[in-house]
Amino acid sequence: PLKTTKKQWSISDFDIGKPLGKGKFGRVYLAREIQSKYIVALKVVFKEQIEKYRLFHQLRREMEIQTSLRHPNVLRLYGWFQDAERIFLILEYAHGGELYKELRKWGHFSERQAATYIASLTQALAYCHEKHVIHRDIKPENLLLDHEGRLKIADFGWSVQSRNKRHTMCGTLDYLAPEMVENKAHDYAVDNWTLGVLCYEFLYGGPPFEAESQKDTFKRIMKVDLSFPSSHEVSAEAKDLISLLLVKDSSKRLSLQKIMEHPWIVKNADPMG
Ligand SMILES: COc1ccc(C(=O)Nc2ccccc2)cc1NC(=O)CCSc1ncnc(N)c1Br
């Protein structure tokens, strides 16, 4: 991949291509590094955008953390550079695009495909947690696919280095754990809850606590109002795993290690991710 030990990058090192999407705080473009012809995704973040949110120090710390993250299911941040008004993130380009577009296309995933994605996510999160990074905003929009259809966690727009508990609200409610919705202190276990939400969404096509209004979604999350529509043929093991993750008491959620050992994952996940 991109030689990241290079001197200071600048925008003149890249040919900018089509827009790939709008991440948080900025636009993302397909780009090619001119010397190596290497294809990357270039994210442009406007400084006045993050100054407003006083995120500059967080962004710098993020960059240190993320340039050190190396995992097959975590989108690489090769490096970054800035000019007077913008910060540029040099990201791995995920050729398969956004996972949620696949989900919308198929309606829902097969149990093998869903289990493979959940296993990849679990391994990526275990790796991030080991590096004291909680993503906290894992939803289908932040999951990308590489050219082989392998899952990549991206857009760490809100990830934080967790040394202590955090109190920041972020993202749509659908994916938030009760302790986050209640704006209580939370820790790594929020990601375990989110894995349960995603597993449900991969198999049923929509998140478990969807409701007409945010208020109703809030109520359903707080009550853990979980039901499995009989309209979908979903195995008992899959429902068992989801029920072990969507647990209100964060200390009682299935650990990442136990997820990897769950019968539904062992039986259905493709070990090659
Ligand atoms: C490691 O990935 C990131 C790491 C950090 C940040 C970030 O914004 N940090 C940040 C920005 C401002 C303030 C504080 C943190 C963002 C990403 N990633 C992204 O934004 C994903 C861009 S979309 C895309 N990317 C590749 N291939 C595709 N096909 C697509 Br579509």
PDB file of C-alpha atoms and ligand atoms in Angstrom:
ATOM      1  CA  PRO A   1       0.000   0.000   0.000  1.00  0.00           C
ATOM      2  CA  LEU A   2       0.861   3.683   0.107  1.00  0.00           C
ATOM      3  CA  LYS A   3       4.384   4.462   1.333  1.00  0.00           C
ATOM      4  CA  THR A   4       3.378   6.197   4.528  1.00  0.00           C
ATOM      5  CA  THR A   5       6.835   7.142   5.707  1.00  0.00           C
ATOM      6  CA  LYS A   6       6.986   9.682   2.892  1.00  0.00           C
ATOM      7  CA  LYS A   7       7.755  13.343   3.454  1.00  0.00           C
ATOM      8  CA  GLN A   8       4.881  15.719   4.138  1.00  0.00           C
ATOM      9  CA  TRP A   9       2.041  14.986   1.728  1.00  0.00           C
ATOM     10  CA  SER A  10       0.274  17.816  -0.102  1.00  0.00           C
ATOM     11  CA  ILE A  11      -2.787  18.100  -2.340  1.00  0.00           C
ATOM     12  CA  SER A  12      -0.503  18.405  -5.383  1.00  0.00           C
ATOM     13  CA  ASP A  13       0.578  14.774  -4.804  1.00  0.00           C
ATOM     14  CA  PHE A  14      -2.927  13.603  -5.806  1.00  0.00           C
ATOM     15  CA  ASP A  15      -5.268  13.561  -8.814  1.00  0.00           C
ATOM     16  CA  ILE A  16      -8.757  14.050  -7.369  1.00  0.00           C
ATOM     17  CA  GLY A  17     -11.567  11.886  -8.815  1.00  0.00           C
ATOM     18  CA  LYS A  18     -15.312  11.486  -8.249  1.00  0.00           C
ATOM     19  CA  PRO A  19     -16.952  12.241  -4.885  1.00  0.00           C
ATOM     20  CA  LEU A  20     -17.455   9.008  -2.897  1.00  0.00           C
ATOM     21  CA  GLY A  21     -19.850  10.335  -0.305  1.00  0.00           C
ATOM     22  CA  LYS A  22     -20.284  12.699   2.550  1.00  0.00           C
ATOM     23  CA  GLY A  23     -18.627  11.463   5.706  1.00  0.00           C
ATOM     24  CA  LYS A  24     -18.935  13.402   8.957  1.00  0.00           C
ATOM     25  CA  PHE A  25     -17.439  16.889   8.772  1.00  0.00           C
ATOM     26  CA  GLY A  26     -16.576  16.689   5.108  1.00  0.00           C
ATOM     27  CA  ARG A  27     -16.609  15.180   1.655  1.00  0.00           C
ATOM     28  CA  VAL A  28     -14.699  12.138   0.486  1.00  0.00           C
ATOM     29  CA  TYR A  29     -13.190  11.817  -2.983  1.00  0.00           C
ATOM     30  CA  LEU A  30     -11.619   9.036  -4.978  1.00  0.00           C
ATOM     31  CA  ALA A  31      -8.005  10.071  -5.564  1.00  0.00           C
ATOM     32  CA  ARG A  32      -4.809   8.704  -7.065  1.00  0.00           C
ATOM     33  CA  GLU A  33      -1.359   9.375  -5.646  1.00  0.00           C
ATOM     34  CA  ILE A  34       0.494  10.580  -8.736  1.00  0.00           C
ATOM     35  CA  GLN A  35       3.911   8.959  -8.144  1.00  0.00           C
ATOM     36  CA  SER A  36       2.725   5.463  -7.208  1.00  0.00           C
ATOM     37  CA  LYS A  37      -0.623   5.633  -9.109  1.00  0.00           C
ATOM     38  CA  TYR A  38      -2.067   4.211  -5.876  1.00  0.00           C
ATOM     39  CA  ILE A  39      -5.841   4.694  -5.509  1.00  0.00           C
ATOM     40  CA  VAL A  40      -7.024   6.123  -2.174  1.00  0.00           C
ATOM     41  CA  ALA A  41     -10.056   7.839  -0.676  1.00  0.00           C
ATOM     42  CA  LEU A  42      -9.269  11.415   0.272  1.00  0.00           C
ATOM     43  CA  LYS A  43     -11.428  12.921   3.004  1.00  0.00           C
ATOM     44  CA  VAL A  44     -11.531  16.718   3.203  1.00  0.00           C
ATOM     45  CA  VAL A  45     -12.411  18.210   6.609  1.00  0.00           C
ATOM     46  CA  PHE A  46     -12.874  21.971   6.858  1.00  0.00           C
ATOM     47  CA  LYS A  47     -11.016  23.398   9.832  1.00  0.00           C
ATOM     48  CA  GLU A  48     -13.707  25.941  10.690  1.00  0.00           C
ATOM     49  CA  GLN A  49     -16.095  22.948  10.851  1.00  0.00           C
ATOM     50  CA  ILE A  50     -14.089  21.234  13.547  1.00  0.00           C
ATOM     51  CA  GLU A  51     -12.952  24.409  15.283  1.00  0.00           C
ATOM     52  CA  LYS A  52     -16.678  25.047  15.865  1.00  0.00           C
ATOM     53  CA  TYR A  53     -16.818  21.674  17.617  1.00  0.00           C
ATOM     54  CA  ARG A  54     -13.387  22.193  19.199  1.00  0.00           C
ATOM     55  CA  LEU A  55     -12.396  18.862  17.676  1.00  0.00           C
ATOM     56  CA  PHE A  56      -8.943  19.813  16.480  1.00  0.00           C
ATOM     57  CA  HIS A  57      -7.137  18.237  19.437  1.00  0.00           C
ATOM     58  CA  GLN A  58      -9.374  15.184  19.179  1.00  0.00           C
ATOM     59  CA  LEU A  59      -8.654  14.917  15.464  1.00  0.00           C
ATOM     60  CA  ARG A  60      -4.911  15.015  16.069  1.00  0.00           C
ATOM     61  CA  ARG A  61      -5.181  12.340  18.738  1.00  0.00           C
ATOM     62  CA  GLU A  62      -7.446  10.347  16.418  1.00  0.00           C
ATOM     63  CA  MET A  63      -4.860  10.522  13.687  1.00  0.00           C
ATOM     64  CA  GLU A  64      -2.114   9.234  15.954  1.00  0.00           C
ATOM     65  CA  ILE A  65      -4.313   6.331  17.061  1.00  0.00           C
ATOM     66  CA  GLN A  66      -5.652   5.484  13.653  1.00  0.00           C
ATOM     67  CA  THR A  67      -2.469   5.570  11.682  1.00  0.00           C
ATOM     68  CA  SER A  68      -1.354   2.875  14.121  1.00  0.00           C
ATOM     69  CA  LEU A  69      -4.464   0.689  13.636  1.00  0.00           C
ATOM     70  CA  ARG A  70      -3.702  -2.297  11.401  1.00  0.00           C
ATOM     71  CA  HIS A  71      -6.480  -4.860  11.021  1.00  0.00           C
ATOM     72  CA  PRO A  72      -8.016  -6.495   7.907  1.00  0.00           C
ATOM     73  CA  ASN A  73     -11.477  -5.282   8.942  1.00  0.00           C
ATOM     74  CA  VAL A  74     -10.513  -1.715   9.896  1.00  0.00           C
ATOM     75  CA  LEU A  75     -10.219   0.833   7.084  1.00  0.00           C
ATOM     76  CA  ARG A  76      -6.636   2.102   6.970  1.00  0.00           C
ATOM     77  CA  LEU A  77      -5.769   5.727   7.597  1.00  0.00           C
ATOM     78  CA  TYR A  78      -2.467   6.013   5.693  1.00  0.00           C
ATOM     79  CA  GLY A  79      -1.737   9.567   6.778  1.00  0.00           C
ATOM     80  CA  TRP A  80      -2.952  13.149   6.689  1.00  0.00           C
ATOM     81  CA  PHE A  81      -1.921  16.668   5.758  1.00  0.00           C
ATOM     82  CA  GLN A  82      -3.413  20.148   5.894  1.00  0.00           C
ATOM     83  CA  ASP A  83      -3.544  23.487   4.105  1.00  0.00           C
ATOM     84  CA  ALA A  84      -4.773  26.874   5.365  1.00  0.00           C
ATOM     85  CA  GLU A  85      -8.427  25.929   5.692  1.00  0.00           C
ATOM     86  CA  ARG A  86      -8.666  22.136   5.289  1.00  0.00           C
ATOM     87  CA  ILE A  87      -7.383  18.878   6.732  1.00  0.00           C
ATOM     88  CA  PHE A  88      -6.990  15.938   4.341  1.00  0.00           C
ATOM     89  CA  LEU A  89      -7.198  12.313   5.478  1.00  0.00           C
ATOM     90  CA  ILE A  90      -5.559   9.762   3.184  1.00  0.00           C
ATOM     91  CA  LEU A  91      -7.760   6.696   3.544  1.00  0.00           C
ATOM     92  CA  GLU A  92      -7.767   3.181   2.161  1.00  0.00           C
ATOM     93  CA  TYR A  93     -10.273   3.014  -0.715  1.00  0.00           C
ATOM     94  CA  ALA A  94     -12.928   0.338  -0.167  1.00  0.00           C
ATOM     95  CA  HIS A  95     -13.768  -0.798  -3.705  1.00  0.00           C
ATOM     96  CA  GLY A  96     -16.998  -2.517  -2.655  1.00  0.00           C
ATOM     97  CA  GLY A  97     -18.544   0.675  -1.328  1.00  0.00           C
ATOM     98  CA  GLU A  98     -21.039   0.941   1.504  1.00  0.00           C
ATOM     99  CA  LEU A  99     -22.396  -2.183   3.152  1.00  0.00           C
ATOM    100  CA  TYR A 100     -25.847  -0.687   3.739  1.00  0.00           C
ATOM    101  CA  LYS A 101     -26.321  -0.351  -0.036  1.00  0.00           C
ATOM    102  CA  GLU A 102     -25.819  -4.140  -0.245  1.00  0.00           C
ATOM    103  CA  LEU A 103     -28.343  -4.536   2.592  1.00  0.00           C
ATOM    104  CA  ARG A 104     -30.922  -2.362   0.812  1.00  0.00           C
ATOM    105  CA  LYS A 105     -30.273  -4.243  -2.441  1.00  0.00           C
ATOM    106  CA  TRP A 106     -30.839  -7.711  -0.936  1.00  0.00           C
ATOM    107  CA  GLY A 107     -33.369  -6.631   1.712  1.00  0.00           C
ATOM    108  CA  HIS A 108     -31.555  -8.800   4.246  1.00  0.00           C
ATOM    109  CA  PHE A 109     -28.463 -11.025   4.281  1.00  0.00           C
ATOM    110  CA  SER A 110     -28.269 -14.826   4.454  1.00  0.00           C
ATOM    111  CA  GLU A 111     -27.320 -16.289   7.832  1.00  0.00           C
ATOM    112  CA  ARG A 112     -23.864 -17.171   6.500  1.00  0.00           C
ATOM    113  CA  GLN A 113     -23.277 -13.653   5.152  1.00  0.00           C
ATOM    114  CA  ALA A 114     -24.651 -12.010   8.343  1.00  0.00           C
ATOM    115  CA  ALA A 115     -22.543 -14.271  10.584  1.00  0.00           C
ATOM    116  CA  THR A 116     -19.433 -13.554   8.488  1.00  0.00           C
ATOM    117  CA  TYR A 117     -19.957  -9.788   8.826  1.00  0.00           C
ATOM    118  CA  ILE A 118     -20.647 -10.064  12.567  1.00  0.00           C
ATOM    119  CA  ALA A 119     -17.515 -12.185  13.084  1.00  0.00           C
ATOM    120  CA  SER A 120     -15.408  -9.639  11.110  1.00  0.00           C
ATOM    121  CA  LEU A 121     -16.867  -6.766  13.114  1.00  0.00           C
ATOM    122  CA  THR A 122     -16.274  -8.598  16.393  1.00  0.00           C
ATOM    123  CA  GLN A 123     -12.637  -9.258  15.531  1.00  0.00           C
ATOM    124  CA  ALA A 124     -12.135  -5.628  14.415  1.00  0.00           C
ATOM    125  CA  LEU A 125     -13.722  -4.327  17.635  1.00  0.00           C
ATOM    126  CA  ALA A 126     -11.669  -6.682  19.817  1.00  0.00           C
ATOM    127  CA  TYR A 127      -8.568  -5.290  18.105  1.00  0.00           C
ATOM    128  CA  CYS A 128      -9.722  -1.639  18.536  1.00  0.00           C
ATOM    129  CA  HIS A 129     -10.651  -2.165  22.195  1.00  0.00           C
ATOM    130  CA  GLU A 130      -7.209  -3.696  22.808  1.00  0.00           C
ATOM    131  CA  LYS A 131      -5.869  -0.348  21.496  1.00  0.00           C
ATOM    132  CA  HIS A 132      -8.267   1.518  23.799  1.00  0.00           C
ATOM    133  CA  VAL A 133     -10.373   2.778  20.889  1.00  0.00           C
ATOM    134  CA  ILE A 134     -14.181   2.638  21.115  1.00  0.00           C
ATOM    135  CA  HIS A 135     -15.837   3.353  17.776  1.00  0.00           C
ATOM    136  CA  ARG A 136     -19.261   4.110  19.291  1.00  0.00           C
ATOM    137  CA  ASP A 137     -20.939   4.939  16.019  1.00  0.00           C
ATOM    138  CA  ILE A 138     -21.063   1.602  14.248  1.00  0.00           C
ATOM    139  CA  LYS A 139     -23.990   1.549  11.854  1.00  0.00           C
ATOM    140  CA  PRO A 140     -24.363   0.147   8.341  1.00  0.00           C
ATOM    141  CA  GLU A 141     -23.416   3.555   6.857  1.00  0.00           C
ATOM    142  CA  ASN A 142     -19.992   3.332   8.520  1.00  0.00           C
ATOM    143  CA  LEU A 143     -19.296  -0.161   7.237  1.00  0.00           C
ATOM    144  CA  LEU A 144     -17.576  -0.539   3.890  1.00  0.00           C
ATOM    145  CA  LEU A 145     -16.656  -3.499   1.688  1.00  0.00           C
ATOM    146  CA  ASP A 146     -13.347  -4.109  -0.058  1.00  0.00           C
ATOM    147  CA  HIS A 147     -12.982  -5.595  -3.548  1.00  0.00           C
ATOM    148  CA  GLU A 148     -13.419  -9.101  -2.098  1.00  0.00           C
ATOM    149  CA  GLY A 149     -16.561  -8.151  -0.168  1.00  0.00           C
ATOM    150  CA  ARG A 150     -14.657  -8.111   3.144  1.00  0.00           C
ATOM    151  CA  LEU A 151     -16.070  -5.760   5.776  1.00  0.00           C
ATOM    152  CA  LYS A 152     -14.129  -2.621   6.778  1.00  0.00           C
ATOM    153  CA  ILE A 153     -15.098  -0.400   9.712  1.00  0.00           C
ATOM    154  CA  ALA A 154     -14.696   3.238   8.658  1.00  0.00           C
ATOM    155  CA  ASP A 155     -15.591   6.781   9.569  1.00  0.00           C
ATOM    156  CA  PHE A 156     -14.208   6.963  13.058  1.00  0.00           C
ATOM    157  CA  GLY A 157     -15.673  10.411  13.109  1.00  0.00           C
ATOM    158  CA  TRP A 158     -16.689   9.982  16.729  1.00  0.00           C
ATOM    159  CA  SER A 159     -14.375   7.273  17.936  1.00  0.00           C
ATOM    160  CA  VAL A 160     -12.543   8.153  21.107  1.00  0.00           C
ATOM    161  CA  GLN A 161      -9.579   6.782  22.949  1.00  0.00           C
ATOM    162  CA  SER A 162     -11.299   5.368  25.997  1.00  0.00           C
ATOM    163  CA  ARG A 163      -9.302   5.967  29.120  1.00  0.00           C
ATOM    164  CA  ASN A 164     -12.381   6.833  31.114  1.00  0.00           C
ATOM    165  CA  LYS A 165     -16.131   6.858  30.622  1.00  0.00           C
ATOM    166  CA  ARG A 166     -17.580   9.074  27.898  1.00  0.00           C
ATOM    167  CA  HIS A 167     -20.713  11.211  27.831  1.00  0.00           C
ATOM    168  CA  THR A 168     -21.008  12.356  24.208  1.00  0.00           C
ATOM    169  CA  MET A 169     -24.236  11.818  22.275  1.00  0.00           C
ATOM    170  CA  CYS A 170     -23.782  10.864  18.634  1.00  0.00           C
ATOM    171  CA  GLY A 171     -25.484   9.186  15.628  1.00  0.00           C
ATOM    172  CA  THR A 172     -29.112   8.157  15.089  1.00  0.00           C
ATOM    173  CA  LEU A 173     -30.853   6.585  18.079  1.00  0.00           C
ATOM    174  CA  ASP A 174     -31.441   3.224  16.390  1.00  0.00           C
ATOM    175  CA  TYR A 175     -27.942   1.985  17.120  1.00  0.00           C
ATOM    176  CA  LEU A 176     -27.422   3.553  20.511  1.00  0.00           C
ATOM    177  CA  ALA A 177     -27.281   1.457  23.655  1.00  0.00           C
ATOM    178  CA  PRO A 178     -29.603   2.355  26.574  1.00  0.00           C
ATOM    179  CA  GLU A 179     -26.767   3.908  28.587  1.00  0.00           C
ATOM    180  CA  MET A 180     -25.937   6.179  25.648  1.00  0.00           C
ATOM    181  CA  VAL A 181     -29.557   7.076  24.963  1.00  0.00           C
ATOM    182  CA  GLU A 182     -29.864   7.980  28.656  1.00  0.00           C
ATOM    183  CA  ASN A 183     -26.671   9.976  28.220  1.00  0.00           C
ATOM    184  CA  LYS A 184     -25.123   8.042  31.064  1.00  0.00           C
ATOM    185  CA  ALA A 185     -21.455   7.188  31.276  1.00  0.00           C
ATOM    186  CA  HIS A 186     -20.654   4.308  28.942  1.00  0.00           C
ATOM    187  CA  ASP A 187     -17.716   2.218  27.928  1.00  0.00           C
ATOM    188  CA  TYR A 188     -16.636  -0.477  25.491  1.00  0.00           C
ATOM    189  CA  ALA A 189     -19.855  -2.483  26.005  1.00  0.00           C
ATOM    190  CA  VAL A 190     -21.765  -0.044  23.782  1.00  0.00           C
ATOM    191  CA  ASP A 191     -20.119  -1.729  20.822  1.00  0.00           C
ATOM    192  CA  ASN A 192     -21.436  -5.133  21.982  1.00  0.00           C
ATOM    193  CA  TRP A 193     -24.986  -3.768  22.049  1.00  0.00           C
ATOM    194  CA  THR A 194     -24.475  -2.326  18.562  1.00  0.00           C
ATOM    195  CA  LEU A 195     -23.347  -5.741  17.301  1.00  0.00           C
ATOM    196  CA  GLY A 196     -26.719  -7.087  18.456  1.00  0.00           C
ATOM    197  CA  VAL A 197     -28.553  -4.302  16.629  1.00  0.00           C
ATOM    198  CA  LEU A 198     -26.541  -4.920  13.467  1.00  0.00           C
ATOM    199  CA  CYS A 199     -26.996  -8.710  13.621  1.00  0.00           C
ATOM    200  CA  TYR A 200     -30.755  -8.170  13.838  1.00  0.00           C
ATOM    201  CA  GLU A 201     -30.676  -5.629  10.985  1.00  0.00           C
ATOM    202  CA  PHE A 202     -28.570  -7.912   8.752  1.00  0.00           C
ATOM    203  CA  LEU A 203     -31.112 -10.730   9.186  1.00  0.00           C
ATOM    204  CA  TYR A 204     -34.416  -8.797   9.270  1.00  0.00           C
ATOM    205  CA  GLY A 205     -33.505  -5.820   7.023  1.00  0.00           C
ATOM    206  CA  GLY A 206     -34.172  -3.120   9.625  1.00  0.00           C
ATOM    207  CA  PRO A 207     -33.023  -2.258  13.160  1.00  0.00           C
ATOM    208  CA  PRO A 208     -34.850  -3.938  16.102  1.00  0.00           C
ATOM    209  CA  PHE A 209     -36.211  -0.829  17.837  1.00  0.00           C
ATOM    210  CA  GLU A 210     -37.352   1.110  14.787  1.00  0.00           C
ATOM    211  CA  ALA A 211     -40.403   3.268  15.502  1.00  0.00           C
ATOM    212  CA  GLU A 212     -42.362   6.162  14.033  1.00  0.00           C
ATOM    213  CA  SER A 213     -40.718   8.772  16.241  1.00  0.00           C
ATOM    214  CA  GLN A 214     -37.357   9.145  18.011  1.00  0.00           C
ATOM    215  CA  LYS A 215     -39.323   9.224  21.269  1.00  0.00           C
ATOM    216  CA  ASP A 216     -40.835   5.809  20.549  1.00  0.00           C
ATOM    217  CA  THR A 217     -37.446   4.425  19.482  1.00  0.00           C
ATOM    218  CA  PHE A 218     -36.056   5.775  22.763  1.00  0.00           C
ATOM    219  CA  LYS A 219     -38.814   4.000  24.709  1.00  0.00           C
ATOM    220  CA  ARG A 220     -38.296   0.725  22.827  1.00  0.00           C
ATOM    221  CA  ILE A 221     -34.541   0.828  23.461  1.00  0.00           C
ATOM    222  CA  MET A 222     -34.995   1.586  27.153  1.00  0.00           C
ATOM    223  CA  LYS A 223     -37.458  -1.284  27.499  1.00  0.00           C
ATOM    224  CA  VAL A 224     -35.335  -3.516  25.226  1.00  0.00           C
ATOM    225  CA  ASP A 225     -38.601  -4.115  23.408  1.00  0.00           C
ATOM    226  CA  LEU A 226     -37.190  -6.877  21.157  1.00  0.00           C
ATOM    227  CA  SER A 227     -39.373  -9.071  18.957  1.00  0.00           C
ATOM    228  CA  PHE A 228     -38.556 -11.425  16.091  1.00  0.00           C
ATOM    229  CA  PRO A 229     -41.111 -11.163  13.245  1.00  0.00           C
ATOM    230  CA  SER A 230     -42.177 -14.652  12.139  1.00  0.00           C
ATOM    231  CA  SER A 231     -42.268 -13.256   8.578  1.00  0.00           C
ATOM    232  CA  HIS A 232     -38.522 -14.002   8.399  1.00  0.00           C
ATOM    233  CA  GLU A 233     -37.111 -17.566   8.665  1.00  0.00           C
ATOM    234  CA  VAL A 234     -34.281 -16.921  11.182  1.00  0.00           C
ATOM    235  CA  SER A 235     -32.552 -19.720  13.099  1.00  0.00           C
ATOM    236  CA  ALA A 236     -32.937 -20.087  16.851  1.00  0.00           C
ATOM    237  CA  GLU A 237     -29.135 -19.745  17.269  1.00  0.00           C
ATOM    238  CA  ALA A 238     -29.179 -16.342  15.543  1.00  0.00           C
ATOM    239  CA  LYS A 239     -32.009 -15.149  17.815  1.00  0.00           C
ATOM    240  CA  ASP A 240     -30.097 -16.527  20.785  1.00  0.00           C
ATOM    241  CA  LEU A 241     -26.977 -14.484  19.943  1.00  0.00           C
ATOM    242  CA  ILE A 242     -29.049 -11.308  19.382  1.00  0.00           C
ATOM    243  CA  SER A 243     -30.797 -11.824  22.747  1.00  0.00           C
ATOM    244  CA  LEU A 244     -27.429 -12.232  24.490  1.00  0.00           C
ATOM    245  CA  LEU A 245     -26.230  -8.879  23.095  1.00  0.00           C
ATOM    246  CA  LEU A 246     -29.364  -6.711  23.410  1.00  0.00           C
ATOM    247  CA  VAL A 247     -29.207  -6.746  27.197  1.00  0.00           C
ATOM    248  CA  LYS A 248     -29.837  -3.530  29.118  1.00  0.00           C
ATOM    249  CA  ASP A 249     -27.215  -4.162  31.809  1.00  0.00           C
ATOM    250  CA  SER A 250     -24.001  -3.502  29.837  1.00  0.00           C
ATOM    251  CA  SER A 251     -21.993  -5.798  32.150  1.00  0.00           C
ATOM    252  CA  LYS A 252     -24.218  -8.736  31.169  1.00  0.00           C
ATOM    253  CA  ARG A 253     -23.793  -8.452  27.391  1.00  0.00           C
ATOM    254  CA  LEU A 254     -21.970 -11.305  25.668  1.00  0.00           C
ATOM    255  CA  SER A 255     -18.260 -10.459  25.447  1.00  0.00           C
ATOM    256  CA  LEU A 256     -16.505 -10.173  22.071  1.00  0.00           C
ATOM    257  CA  GLN A 257     -14.618 -13.388  22.868  1.00  0.00           C
ATOM    258  CA  LYS A 258     -17.872 -15.250  23.636  1.00  0.00           C
ATOM    259  CA  ILE A 259     -19.443 -13.958  20.409  1.00  0.00           C
ATOM    260  CA  MET A 260     -16.654 -15.626  18.433  1.00  0.00           C
ATOM    261  CA  GLU A 261     -17.395 -18.895  20.302  1.00  0.00           C
ATOM    262  CA  HIS A 262     -21.184 -18.706  19.847  1.00  0.00           C
ATOM    263  CA  PRO A 263     -22.589 -21.736  17.921  1.00  0.00           C
ATOM    264  CA  TRP A 264     -24.292 -19.525  15.307  1.00  0.00           C
ATOM    265  CA  ILE A 265     -20.965 -17.794  14.505  1.00  0.00           C
ATOM    266  CA  VAL A 266     -18.907 -21.026  14.615  1.00  0.00           C
ATOM    267  CA  LYS A 267     -21.388 -22.746  12.306  1.00  0.00           C
ATOM    268  CA  ASN A 268     -22.065 -19.918   9.808  1.00  0.00           C
ATOM    269  CA  ALA A 269     -19.178 -17.440   9.657  1.00  0.00           C
ATOM    270  CA  ASP A 270     -16.670 -17.783   6.819  1.00  0.00           C
ATOM    271  CA  PRO A 271     -13.254 -17.758   8.541  1.00  0.00           C
ATOM    272  CA  MET A 272     -11.766 -15.834   5.613  1.00  0.00           C
ATOM    273  CA  GLY A 273     -13.987 -12.854   6.481  1.00  0.00           C
TER     274      GLY A 273
HETATM  275  C1  LIG B   1     -10.350   5.097   8.814  1.00  0.00           C
HETATM  276  O1  LIG B   1     -11.408   5.857   8.289  1.00  0.00           O
HETATM  277  C2  LIG B   1     -11.620   7.103   8.825  1.00  0.00           C
HETATM  278  C3  LIG B   1     -10.893   7.655   9.909  1.00  0.00           C
HETATM  279  C4  LIG B   1     -11.232   8.925  10.393  1.00  0.00           C
HETATM  280  C5  LIG B   1     -12.264   9.640   9.805  1.00  0.00           C
HETATM  281  C6  LIG B   1     -12.667  10.995  10.289  1.00  0.00           C
HETATM  282  O2  LIG B   1     -13.472  11.631   9.661  1.00  0.00           O
HETATM  283  N1  LIG B   1     -12.120  11.426  11.474  1.00  0.00           N
HETATM  284  C7  LIG B   1     -12.434  12.659  12.054  1.00  0.00           C
HETATM  285  C8  LIG B   1     -12.801  13.786  11.296  1.00  0.00           C
HETATM  286  C9  LIG B   1     -13.078  14.993  11.947  1.00  0.00           C
HETATM  287  C10 LIG B   1     -13.020  15.094  13.345  1.00  0.00           C
HETATM  288  C11 LIG B   1     -12.657  13.951  14.090  1.00  0.00           C
HETATM  289  C12 LIG B   1     -12.377  12.754  13.446  1.00  0.00           C
HETATM  290  C13 LIG B   1     -12.981   9.099   8.731  1.00  0.00           C
HETATM  291  C14 LIG B   1     -12.641   7.825   8.236  1.00  0.00           C
HETATM  292  N2  LIG B   1     -13.292   7.177   7.180  1.00  0.00           N
HETATM  293  C15 LIG B   1     -14.265   7.739   6.392  1.00  0.00           C
HETATM  294  O3  LIG B   1     -14.671   8.853   6.510  1.00  0.00           O
HETATM  295  C16 LIG B   1     -14.852   6.859   5.296  1.00  0.00           C
HETATM  296  C17 LIG B   1     -14.990   7.706   4.030  1.00  0.00           C
HETATM  297  S1  LIG B   1     -16.083   7.024   2.849  1.00  0.00           S
HETATM  298  C18 LIG B   1     -15.153   5.859   1.986  1.00  0.00           C
HETATM  299  N3  LIG B   1     -13.888   5.600   2.328  1.00  0.00           N
HETATM  300  C19 LIG B   1     -13.203   4.648   1.621  1.00  0.00           C
HETATM  301  N4  LIG B   1     -13.727   3.982   0.596  1.00  0.00           N
HETATM  302  C20 LIG B   1     -14.995   4.225   0.225  1.00  0.00           C
HETATM  303  N5  LIG B   1     -15.545   3.525  -0.835  1.00  0.00           N
HETATM  304  C21 LIG B   1     -15.745   5.195   0.918  1.00  0.00           C
HETATM  305 BR1  LIG B   1     -17.538   5.578   0.441  1.00  0.00          BR
END
